[in-house]
C-alpha cells in the first residue's frame, strides 16, 4: 500500500500545547487530542463533544492529523480515510491495515 498525497505534505511538528483551546474557551472538556500535521493546530477528537480537530479539517482542508496522546504513534488522513504508523516520523510513515 502506498502513501497518500496528503501524507506527503505532512510535517513533523511538535504540539505547542496539550489542550483544546476551543474547548477551554467554551468551558467544555475533551476526550483525546489530535494535532494537524500541516499547521500544528491542536483540537479534540471525534469522541469529544465538539470534535474540533475534524472541524479544523473542514475549515482548513488540512487533511492529516496525529494523536498526541502519550504512547500513541498513529496518524490519520481525513480525505483518504487511511491510518498511518508514525513511530519513525512523518517522512517514514507507513499505512496501517
Short mmCIF file of C-alpha atoms in Angstrom, two decimals:
data_model
loop_
_atom_site.label_atom_id
_atom_site.label_comp_id
_atom_site.label_asym_id
_atom_site.label_seq_id
_atom_site.Cartn_x
_atom_site.Cartn_y
_atom_site.Cartn_z
CA UNK A 1 0.00 0.00 0.00
CA UNK A 2 1.39 3.41 -0.91
CA UNK A 3 1.38 6.72 0.95
CA UNK A 4 -1.47 9.10 0.05
CA UNK A 5 -0.68 12.51 -1.45
CA UNK A 6 -1.83 14.28 1.73
CA UNK A 7 0.67 12.42 3.93
CA UNK A 8 3.44 13.52 1.57
CA UNK A 9 2.57 17.13 2.53
CA UNK A 10 2.58 16.47 6.30
CA UNK A 11 5.37 17.77 8.51
CA UNK A 12 6.97 16.53 11.72
CA UNK A 13 5.62 19.05 14.22
CA UNK A 14 5.53 19.20 18.00
CA UNK A 15 2.42 20.41 19.79
CA UNK A 16 2.75 23.86 21.32
CA UNK A 17 0.10 22.90 23.86
CA UNK A 18 -1.67 19.82 25.18
CA UNK A 19 -5.13 21.35 25.42
CA UNK A 20 -8.01 22.06 23.06
CA UNK A 21 -8.12 25.86 23.10
CA UNK A 22 -11.64 25.93 21.61
CA UNK A 23 -12.95 23.69 24.40
CA UNK A 24 -11.24 25.83 27.04
CA UNK A 25 -12.92 28.96 25.64
CA UNK A 26 -16.37 27.35 25.94
CA UNK A 27 -15.68 25.61 29.26
CA UNK A 28 -16.00 22.15 27.71
CA UNK A 29 -13.88 19.04 28.21
CA UNK A 30 -12.27 16.76 25.65
CA UNK A 31 -11.54 13.03 25.48
CA UNK A 32 -8.32 12.93 23.39
CA UNK A 33 -6.28 15.43 21.38
CA UNK A 34 -5.23 15.43 17.73
CA UNK A 35 -2.66 17.70 16.06
CA UNK A 36 -2.79 18.92 12.46
CA UNK A 37 0.40 17.94 10.63
CA UNK A 38 0.13 20.93 8.31
CA UNK A 39 -0.10 23.82 10.78
CA UNK A 40 0.15 22.31 14.28
CA UNK A 41 -3.42 23.14 15.40
CA UNK A 42 -4.42 21.02 18.40
CA UNK A 43 -8.08 20.02 18.66
CA UNK A 44 -10.26 17.48 20.39
CA UNK A 45 -11.07 14.10 18.83
CA UNK A 46 -14.34 12.80 17.40
CA UNK A 47 -15.16 11.09 20.71
CA UNK A 48 -15.27 14.56 22.27
CA UNK A 49 -18.44 16.65 22.29
CA UNK A 50 -17.11 19.38 19.98
CA UNK A 51 -14.90 17.43 17.51
CA UNK A 52 -12.61 20.44 16.99
CA UNK A 53 -9.90 18.51 15.11
CA UNK A 54 -12.41 17.43 12.45
CA UNK A 55 -13.91 20.93 12.32
CA UNK A 56 -10.38 22.26 11.70
CA UNK A 57 -10.02 19.86 8.76
CA UNK A 58 -13.33 21.00 7.23
CA UNK A 59 -12.41 24.68 7.63
CA UNK A 60 -8.76 24.46 6.53
CA UNK A 61 -8.64 21.36 4.29
CA UNK A 62 -5.52 20.27 6.22
CA UNK A 63 -6.03 16.54 5.75
CA UNK A 64 -3.61 14.80 8.13
CA UNK A 65 -3.62 14.69 11.93
CA UNK A 66 -1.81 12.63 14.53
CA UNK A 67 -2.69 11.61 18.02
CA UNK A 68 -0.76 13.47 20.69
CA UNK A 69 -1.84 11.09 23.44
CA UNK A 70 1.06 9.53 25.39
CA UNK A 71 2.26 6.30 23.78
CA UNK A 72 0.21 6.71 20.59
CA UNK A 73 2.13 6.99 17.30
CA UNK A 74 -0.60 6.95 14.67
CA UNK A 75 -1.79 9.48 12.13
CA UNK A 76 -4.98 9.80 10.09
CA UNK A 77 -5.83 11.21 6.67
CA UNK A 78 -9.38 12.55 6.67
CA UNK A 79 -9.64 12.61 2.87
CA UNK A 80 -8.37 9.11 2.11
CA UNK A 81 -9.50 7.61 5.44
CA UNK A 82 -6.12 5.98 5.99
CA UNK A 83 -4.35 5.33 9.28
CA UNK A 84 -0.56 5.62 9.41
CA UNK A 85 2.16 4.38 11.74
CA UNK A 86 4.22 7.46 12.61
CA UNK A 87 6.53 5.80 15.13
CA UNK A 88 9.54 6.72 12.97
CA UNK A 89 8.29 10.19 11.99
CA UNK A 90 6.23 11.58 9.13
CA UNK A 91 8.94 11.03 6.50
CA UNK A 92 8.86 7.29 7.30
CA UNK A 93 5.08 6.93 7.66
CA UNK A 94 3.68 3.50 6.86
CA UNK A 95 0.00 2.75 6.17
CA UNK A 96 -1.62 0.51 8.78
CA UNK A 97 -4.21 -2.17 7.99
#
